[in-house]
Every structure is written in C-alpha cells, then in structure tokens.
Short mmCIF file of C-alpha atoms in Angstrom, two decimals:
data_model
loop_
_atom_site.label_atom_id
_atom_site.label_comp_id
_atom_site.label_asym_id
_atom_site.label_seq_id
_atom_site.Cartn_x
_atom_site.Cartn_y
_atom_site.Cartn_z
CA UNK Y 1 -35.83 65.85 -82.52
CA UNK Y 2 -32.19 66.77 -82.32
CA UNK Y 3 -30.93 68.88 -79.41
CA UNK Y 4 -30.27 72.48 -80.15
CA UNK Y 5 -26.77 73.60 -80.42
CA UNK Y 6 -25.46 77.05 -80.21
CA UNK Y 7 -22.73 79.25 -79.00
CA UNK Y 8 -23.84 78.92 -75.35
CA UNK Y 9 -24.31 75.18 -75.43
CA UNK Y 10 -21.28 73.28 -74.11
CA UNK Y 11 -20.11 70.39 -76.17
CA UNK Y 12 -21.09 66.92 -75.12
CA UNK Y 13 -17.56 66.15 -73.88
CA UNK Y 14 -17.74 69.21 -71.61
CA UNK Y 15 -21.13 68.41 -70.02
CA UNK Y 16 -21.36 67.44 -66.34
CA UNK Y 17 -20.91 63.71 -65.83
CA UNK Y 18 -20.87 61.81 -62.49
CA UNK Y 19 -17.37 62.00 -61.05
CA UNK Y 20 -15.59 58.82 -59.93
CA UNK Y 21 -15.31 58.32 -56.12
CA UNK Y 22 -11.85 58.77 -54.75
CA UNK Y 23 -10.25 56.58 -52.05
CA UNK Y 24 -10.66 52.84 -51.22
CA UNK Y 25 -14.13 51.37 -51.24
CA UNK Y 26 -15.23 50.26 -47.73
CA UNK Y 27 -16.03 46.59 -47.27
CA UNK Y 28 -19.50 45.70 -48.42
CA UNK Y 29 -22.05 43.73 -46.48
CA UNK Y 30 -21.18 40.52 -48.26
CA UNK Y 31 -17.45 40.87 -48.53
CA UNK Y 32 -15.22 38.42 -46.56
CA UNK Y 33 -13.81 39.32 -43.19
CA UNK Y 34 -10.65 41.36 -43.27
CA UNK Y 35 -7.46 39.95 -41.72
CA UNK Y 36 -7.82 42.23 -38.72
CA UNK Y 37 -11.46 41.21 -38.17
CA UNK Y 38 -10.71 37.48 -38.45
CA UNK Y 39 -7.77 37.84 -36.04
CA UNK Y 40 -10.00 39.59 -33.47
CA UNK Y 41 -12.58 36.81 -33.65
CA UNK Y 42 -9.91 34.06 -33.47
CA UNK Y 43 -8.40 35.59 -30.33
CA UNK Y 44 -11.85 35.56 -28.65
CA UNK Y 45 -12.33 31.94 -29.67
CA UNK Y 46 -8.98 30.96 -28.15
CA UNK Y 47 -9.84 32.69 -24.87
CA UNK Y 48 -13.19 30.91 -24.69
CA UNK Y 49 -11.52 27.55 -25.38
CA UNK Y 50 -9.14 28.10 -22.47
CA UNK Y 51 -12.06 28.38 -20.04
CA UNK Y 52 -14.51 25.84 -21.46
CA UNK Y 53 -14.38 22.33 -22.90
CA UNK Y 54 -15.65 23.63 -26.28
CA UNK Y 55 -13.45 23.16 -29.38
CA UNK Y 56 -12.74 25.75 -32.05
CA UNK Y 57 -14.90 24.07 -34.70
CA UNK Y 58 -17.83 23.90 -32.29
CA UNK Y 59 -17.51 27.58 -31.40
CA UNK Y 60 -17.34 28.68 -35.06
CA UNK Y 61 -20.31 26.49 -35.98
CA UNK Y 62 -22.34 27.97 -33.09
CA UNK Y 63 -21.37 31.48 -34.09
CA UNK Y 64 -22.48 30.90 -37.73
CA UNK Y 65 -25.74 29.45 -36.45
CA UNK Y 66 -26.41 32.46 -34.22
CA UNK Y 67 -25.70 34.80 -37.17
CA UNK Y 68 -27.93 32.74 -39.50
CA UNK Y 69 -25.00 31.95 -41.82
CA UNK Y 70 -25.54 28.81 -43.98
CA UNK Y 71 -23.43 25.80 -43.06
CA UNK Y 72 -21.18 26.20 -46.07
CA UNK Y 73 -21.15 30.00 -45.87
CA UNK Y 74 -18.65 32.36 -44.27
CA UNK Y 75 -19.15 35.25 -41.94
CA UNK Y 76 -19.03 38.50 -43.85
CA UNK Y 77 -17.38 41.76 -42.93
CA UNK Y 78 -20.76 43.32 -42.41
CA UNK Y 79 -21.57 40.71 -39.70
CA UNK Y 80 -18.33 41.36 -37.80
CA UNK Y 81 -19.89 43.64 -35.09
CA UNK Y 82 -22.59 41.03 -34.25
CA UNK Y 83 -19.99 38.24 -34.29
CA UNK Y 84 -17.64 40.11 -32.00
CA UNK Y 85 -20.48 40.91 -29.57
CA UNK Y 86 -21.61 37.29 -29.59
CA UNK Y 87 -18.11 35.96 -28.72
CA UNK Y 88 -17.56 38.71 -26.11
CA UNK Y 89 -20.77 37.63 -24.37
CA UNK Y 90 -19.69 33.99 -24.43
CA UNK Y 91 -16.26 34.96 -23.02
CA UNK Y 92 -17.79 36.94 -20.13
CA UNK Y 93 -20.07 34.01 -19.28
CA UNK Y 94 -17.16 31.54 -19.43
CA UNK Y 95 -15.06 33.78 -17.17
CA UNK Y 96 -17.84 33.98 -14.59
CA UNK Y 97 -18.40 30.22 -14.66
CA UNK Y 98 -14.64 29.60 -14.30
CA UNK Y 99 -14.37 31.97 -11.33
CA UNK Y 100 -17.39 30.36 -9.69
CA UNK Y 101 -15.84 26.89 -10.09
CA UNK Y 102 -12.64 28.11 -8.48
CA UNK Y 103 -14.54 29.55 -5.51
CA UNK Y 104 -16.50 26.34 -5.12
CA UNK Y 105 -13.26 24.31 -5.22
CA UNK Y 106 -11.67 26.47 -2.51
CA UNK Y 107 -14.79 26.14 -0.35
CA UNK Y 108 -14.84 22.38 -0.84
CA UNK Y 109 -11.25 22.13 0.42
CA UNK Y 110 -12.03 24.16 3.53
CA UNK Y 111 -15.32 22.47 4.54
CA UNK Y 112 -13.75 19.31 6.06
CA UNK Y 113 -11.54 21.40 8.36
CA UNK Y 114 -12.71 21.74 11.92
CA UNK Y 115 -16.45 22.34 12.10
CA UNK Y 116 -16.52 24.55 8.97
CA UNK Y 117 -19.14 22.42 7.23
CA UNK Y 118 -21.71 22.96 9.99
CA UNK Y 119 -20.86 26.68 10.21
CA UNK Y 120 -21.32 27.17 6.46
CA UNK Y 121 -24.51 25.17 6.46
CA UNK Y 122 -25.97 27.26 9.25
CA UNK Y 123 -24.90 30.54 7.58
CA UNK Y 124 -26.35 29.90 4.15
CA UNK Y 125 -29.55 28.47 5.65
CA UNK Y 126 -30.04 31.65 7.72
CA UNK Y 127 -29.07 34.09 4.94
CA UNK Y 128 -29.99 32.36 1.69
CA UNK Y 129 -32.72 29.92 2.69
CA UNK Y 130 -31.03 26.64 1.70
CA UNK Y 131 -27.86 24.65 2.34
CA UNK Y 132 -26.77 23.60 -1.18
CA UNK Y 133 -23.50 25.27 -2.23
CA UNK Y 134 -24.17 24.71 -5.93
CA UNK Y 135 -27.22 26.96 -5.69
CA UNK Y 136 -25.23 29.95 -4.47
CA UNK Y 137 -24.36 32.74 -6.87
CA UNK Y 138 -20.76 33.84 -7.51
CA UNK Y 139 -21.18 36.79 -5.13
CA UNK Y 140 -22.65 34.55 -2.38
CA UNK Y 141 -19.85 31.99 -2.74
CA UNK Y 142 -17.30 34.80 -2.52
CA UNK Y 143 -18.97 36.08 0.66
CA UNK Y 144 -18.96 32.69 2.35
CA UNK Y 145 -15.33 31.98 1.37
CA UNK Y 146 -14.19 35.38 2.65
CA UNK Y 147 -15.97 34.77 5.95
CA UNK Y 148 -14.26 31.42 6.43
CA UNK Y 149 -10.80 32.76 5.53
CA UNK Y 150 -11.14 35.80 7.85
CA UNK Y 151 -12.75 33.91 10.71
CA UNK Y 152 -16.03 35.80 10.33
CA UNK Y 153 -18.24 32.74 10.61
CA UNK Y 154 -19.53 31.54 13.97
CA UNK Y 155 -18.02 28.06 14.26
CA UNK Y 156 -20.24 25.86 16.43
CA UNK Y 157 -18.35 23.59 18.83
CA UNK Y 158 -18.02 20.03 17.55
CA UNK Y 159 -20.37 17.54 19.09
CA UNK Y 160 -18.75 15.51 21.82
CA UNK Y 161 -19.46 12.10 20.38
CA UNK Y 162 -17.23 9.05 20.85
CA UNK Y 163 -14.55 8.81 18.17
CA UNK Y 164 -15.33 5.72 16.11
CA UNK Y 165 -12.50 3.69 14.71
CA UNK Y 166 -13.80 4.03 11.17
CA UNK Y 167 -11.77 4.78 8.00
CA UNK Y 168 -11.80 8.25 6.54
CA UNK Y 169 -14.82 9.12 4.40
CA UNK Y 170 -14.42 9.59 0.62
CA UNK Y 171 -14.62 13.39 1.01
CA UNK Y 172 -11.94 13.30 3.73
CA UNK Y 173 -9.75 11.10 1.54
CA UNK Y 174 -10.06 13.49 -1.38
CA UNK Y 175 -9.15 16.38 0.91
CA UNK Y 176 -5.98 14.57 2.02
CA UNK Y 177 -5.10 13.73 -1.60
CA UNK Y 178 -5.42 17.39 -2.62
CA UNK Y 179 -3.25 18.51 0.28
CA UNK Y 180 -0.62 15.88 -0.46
CA UNK Y 181 -0.53 16.97 -4.14
CA UNK Y 182 -0.18 20.61 -3.15
CA UNK Y 183 2.66 19.82 -0.70
CA UNK Y 184 4.38 17.64 -3.33
CA UNK Y 185 4.26 20.53 -5.83
CA UNK Y 186 5.70 22.93 -3.24
CA UNK Y 187 8.54 20.71 -1.94
CA UNK Y 188 9.29 18.43 -4.87
CA UNK Y 189 8.77 15.31 -2.76
CA UNK Y 190 6.99 12.41 -4.38
CA UNK Y 191 3.40 11.83 -3.27
CA UNK Y 192 4.11 8.18 -2.43
CA UNK Y 193 6.85 9.29 0.04
CA UNK Y 194 4.48 11.81 1.65
CA UNK Y 195 1.74 9.18 2.03
CA UNK Y 196 4.23 6.80 3.64
CA UNK Y 197 5.15 9.57 6.05
CA UNK Y 198 1.49 10.16 6.97
CA UNK Y 199 0.80 6.49 7.61
CA UNK Y 200 3.91 6.30 9.77
CA UNK Y 201 2.69 9.34 11.67
CA UNK Y 202 -0.70 7.69 12.20
CA UNK Y 203 0.96 4.44 13.26
CA UNK Y 204 -0.88 2.27 10.68
CA UNK Y 205 0.21 0.15 7.75
CA UNK Y 206 -0.12 1.50 4.21
CA UNK Y 207 -2.32 -1.49 3.42
CA UNK Y 208 -4.86 -0.41 6.03
CA UNK Y 209 -7.31 2.48 5.64
CA UNK Y 210 -6.43 5.74 7.36
CA UNK Y 211 -8.37 5.99 10.66
CA UNK Y 212 -10.83 8.92 10.73
CA UNK Y 213 -9.72 9.86 14.26
CA UNK Y 214 -6.37 11.00 12.83
CA UNK Y 215 -7.85 13.11 10.00
CA UNK Y 216 -7.73 16.44 11.82
CA UNK Y 217 -4.21 15.97 13.12
CA UNK Y 218 -2.87 14.85 9.73
CA UNK Y 219 -4.61 17.76 8.01
CA UNK Y 220 -3.00 20.21 10.42
CA UNK Y 221 0.38 18.56 9.83
CA UNK Y 222 0.09 18.93 6.03
CA UNK Y 223 -1.03 22.54 6.32
CA UNK Y 224 1.89 23.40 8.62
CA UNK Y 225 4.41 21.76 6.30
CA UNK Y 226 2.99 23.57 3.26
CA UNK Y 227 3.06 26.94 5.04
CA UNK Y 228 6.61 26.53 6.21
CA UNK Y 229 7.76 25.36 2.73
CA UNK Y 230 6.85 28.82 1.40
CA UNK Y 231 9.20 30.62 3.83
CA UNK Y 232 12.83 31.33 2.97
CA UNK Y 233 14.26 31.42 6.52
CA UNK Y 234 11.83 29.63 8.82
CA UNK Y 235 12.43 29.61 12.56
CA UNK Y 236 10.87 28.01 15.59
CA UNK Y 237 8.78 31.16 15.91
CA UNK Y 238 7.61 30.62 12.30
CA UNK Y 239 6.66 27.06 13.16
CA UNK Y 240 4.35 28.22 15.97
CA UNK Y 241 2.73 30.66 13.56
CA UNK Y 242 2.12 27.95 10.96
CA UNK Y 243 0.14 25.72 13.30
CA UNK Y 244 -3.57 25.73 12.58
CA UNK Y 245 -4.15 24.48 16.12
CA UNK Y 246 -1.79 26.56 18.29
CA UNK Y 247 0.70 24.77 20.47
CA UNK Y 248 -0.16 24.48 24.13
CA UNK Y 249 2.27 25.85 26.74
CA UNK Y 250 3.48 22.27 27.32
CA UNK Y 251 4.04 21.74 23.59
CA UNK Y 252 5.85 25.07 23.28
CA UNK Y 253 8.22 24.03 26.03
CA UNK Y 254 8.80 20.64 24.43
CA UNK Y 255 9.54 22.23 21.05
CA UNK Y 256 11.91 24.79 22.59
CA UNK Y 257 13.82 22.14 24.56
CA UNK Y 258 13.95 19.77 21.56
CA UNK Y 259 15.29 22.48 19.23
CA UNK Y 260 17.87 23.56 21.80
CA UNK Y 261 19.00 19.99 22.54
CA UNK Y 262 19.03 18.60 18.99
CA UNK Y 263 19.99 21.65 16.89
CA UNK Y 264 21.28 24.21 19.43
CA UNK Y 265 18.61 26.52 18.01
CA UNK Y 266 16.70 29.27 19.70
CA UNK Y 267 13.27 30.74 18.79
CA UNK Y 268 14.74 32.97 16.03
CA UNK Y 269 17.47 30.69 14.71
CA UNK Y 270 16.99 29.83 11.01
CA UNK Y 271 16.13 26.14 10.63
CA UNK Y 272 16.74 23.80 7.71
CA UNK Y 273 13.94 21.87 6.04
CA UNK Y 274 15.16 18.65 7.70
CA UNK Y 275 15.16 20.30 11.15
CA UNK Y 276 11.62 21.63 10.63
CA UNK Y 277 10.51 18.22 9.44
CA UNK Y 278 11.99 16.65 12.61
CA UNK Y 279 10.31 19.21 14.90
CA UNK Y 280 6.90 18.81 13.22
CA UNK Y 281 7.23 15.04 13.35
CA UNK Y 282 7.93 15.14 17.11
CA UNK Y 283 5.03 17.51 17.77
CA UNK Y 284 2.39 15.77 15.69
CA UNK Y 285 3.39 12.21 16.71
CA UNK Y 286 2.64 13.25 20.28
CA UNK Y 287 -0.65 14.74 19.18
CA UNK Y 288 -1.55 11.49 17.47
CA UNK Y 289 -0.69 9.58 20.64
CA UNK Y 290 -2.93 11.89 22.69
CA UNK Y 291 -5.80 11.51 20.21
CA UNK Y 292 -5.57 7.73 20.49
CA UNK Y 293 -5.52 7.93 24.30
CA UNK Y 294 -8.50 10.32 24.35
CA UNK Y 295 -10.45 8.09 22.02
CA UNK Y 296 -9.77 5.05 24.20
CA UNK Y 297 -10.88 6.92 27.33
CA UNK Y 298 -14.10 8.15 25.66
CA UNK Y 299 -14.96 4.69 24.41
CA UNK Y 300 -14.25 3.19 27.81
CA UNK Y 301 -16.44 5.77 29.51
CA UNK Y 302 -19.31 5.21 27.10
CA UNK Y 303 -19.02 1.41 27.01
CA UNK Y 304 -21.97 -0.40 28.67
CA UNK Y 305 -21.07 -1.50 32.18
CA UNK Y 306 -21.89 -5.05 33.27
CA UNK Y 307 -24.88 -5.34 35.56
CA UNK Y 308 -24.12 -6.27 39.14
CA UNK Y 309 -25.80 -9.44 40.18
CA UNK Y 310 -28.27 -8.50 42.91
CA UNK Y 311 -27.22 -11.52 44.89
CA UNK Y 312 -23.56 -10.42 44.85
CA UNK Y 313 -24.65 -6.93 45.95
CA UNK Y 314 -25.86 -8.52 49.19
CA UNK Y 315 -22.35 -9.63 50.10
CA UNK Y 316 -20.00 -7.56 52.18
CA UNK Y 317 -17.66 -5.28 50.15
CA UNK Y 318 -14.71 -7.48 51.02
CA UNK Y 319 -16.32 -10.47 49.27
CA UNK Y 320 -17.72 -8.55 46.25
CA UNK Y 321 -14.25 -8.04 44.85
CA UNK Y 322 -13.68 -11.82 44.46
CA UNK Y 323 -16.25 -12.38 41.67
CA UNK Y 324 -16.98 -15.56 39.78
CA UNK Y 325 -18.99 -18.69 40.55
CA UNK Y 326 -17.76 -19.07 44.16
CA UNK Y 327 -19.32 -15.66 44.91
CA UNK Y 328 -22.68 -16.76 43.54
CA UNK Y 329 -22.61 -19.83 45.79
CA UNK Y 330 -21.66 -17.64 48.77
CA UNK Y 331 -24.41 -15.21 47.93
CA UNK Y 332 -27.00 -17.97 47.86
CA UNK Y 333 -25.71 -19.27 51.16
CA UNK Y 334 -26.01 -15.81 52.75
CA UNK Y 335 -29.59 -15.46 51.46
CA UNK Y 336 -30.55 -18.86 52.87
CA UNK Y 337 -29.09 -18.02 56.24
CA UNK Y 338 -30.98 -14.70 56.30
CA UNK Y 339 -34.23 -16.43 55.42
CA UNK Y 340 -33.67 -19.04 58.13
CA UNK Y 341 -33.03 -16.35 60.72
CA UNK Y 342 -36.12 -14.39 59.71
CA UNK Y 343 -38.55 -17.29 59.60
#
C-alpha cells in the first residue's frame, strides 16, 4: 500500500531525519591513549623507577597485567583512569619504602655512637615489644630517630668492662667508612688521605687493623671535622661547640693556650681550615693517649695477681721483698727452726 499524499503531507525530503552530532567525538573505550594520557602515565613510571629497582618495561608489563590487557595489546583511553590510579598507588608505596630506608640508614649510622644501641634496644622493647629495627613501621622509626637526635632517649651508662685490644667490628668499620666518605665529600680530601690521618692519630700502621679502643675517639674526631667544615668562619668557640664529647676545663685551657701561642688567636678569631685541623689533631691525639693509658690501667687492675707462697708469707717483711729461690730456702729454714723450738 502506498503512503497517502496530500496537501498537508510534507515531502519526503522535508521529513524529520536524525540530525548529525556536532563537535569532536570523545575517545571510545577501545581507542588508543591520547598524547596527554600517555605522557601522564610515562611521568608516573619515571618517578617509580627513580625510587625502585624496577625498569620501565617491567612496570608497563605489570600495569597491562593488572588491567587484563593481552600481552600484545595496548592500554586504551577508556582504561586510563584505572591505569593512572594503579601507578599512583605504586608511587605512594615506593615513596614510603624509600623514606623508611632513609630513616633506617640514619638510625644505623647513629647506633654505634656512645651507648645508643642499648638505649634504642631498651626503648623499642618497652614500647613496641621487640628489638628488631626492621620490624618497626615508618612512624615508629621516625619516633626513635627523633628521640636520638633530640636527646630524648635515656642512655644507659656503658658497662665498665676492660677495654680489649681487639680490632673494630664489621659494623664499626662500616660506620667509619661512611663517616670518612661524608667528610671527603664535604672537604674534597681523598679518602685514602683521611684514612692515613686516622691511623696516624691512633698510632698504628695502615697494615694493622684499627683497635676498637680508639673507635669512639676517632668517631668524635670525624664528626667534629665534618661539623666545622660546614661553617664559613669557624672559631675556637665553634670548635668547642662541634665536639660531641665536650672539652674538659683542662682541655679548654690547652686549646686556648695552643691557639694563642701558635696562631695568636683568641676564642672568637676566625681560623683557617689548616689551623682547625692542627687544633683538632692536638686535642684528639691527647685523648687517644689517655684512652691507651686508661686501658692499660684497667687491664693491669683486672689482671690475675700471682699467689703468694705461704712459706714466703712467714718471712719478715724485710725478706719478702727479695723473692726468688733463695727466699724459698730461707722460708724452709725458718719453718724448721720454728718446729725445732716447738718440739
């Protein structure tokens, strides 16, 4: 049947037809990423690579796997929000891990100093229930580090045990190496030259291991040098402030007299790097000498004393000081005489 036509019926050409959409067509679900979208994802990948050992190819492959994209397929524009969220989450996790590693590194450098290790161990045992640093969260590590840096931890006094003439432990050696590297970066001096200086200060050959009894003094020396290297116009007053172990009144007088005699410098006179080096060398070489003397006295006091022969003890004090085989003979003679008189 043909459609009716009449005066009121519009012609076919004038009938309503679907109008064409105006403006650009938005990206479809399966269209490729736009340049702006790919740039955003690439920037996130670069940031993650800077904080982790992962390579770009590995990150892209992992992202496609998480988005269920076939191995040979490409991420589409419609998957961009999920892709961006995925990489953002990875970046936040990498940043947190990186910050935690930095805190752990700072704590590791501070633990060998003084009695910090025992203080930290006691603190985390009392507050967190264990003593393993690697089990602490980022916030807990930050709390412990802040307490050490501000002096908020109760530092137990070191045990008064005889100083053994042993070499430094591996952890102590690593601590010294880190401090030497940091000082070398600050002053421009070669590490080999700094090590030679430390061995000269300790009074040992570079072919011998560093004695553990000098570890604290050498650590304080390196810290003082690094602190003073950061100052533009250091003075004798600055030197006193840079000492981890403050100078005693006697040491203060020695430093003042030495600076006045050698450099005609007072407490506030700007000093050159060479003059500071000379003053620190004088101070810490005397501290090394005192540590050696103290160790010798402790070892002598704790050394087993020879037993006094009971026969010699019977002799008059004037004869006990002679010692040796003649004394034994004399002691026997005295005993025999006493027995003869008694019986």
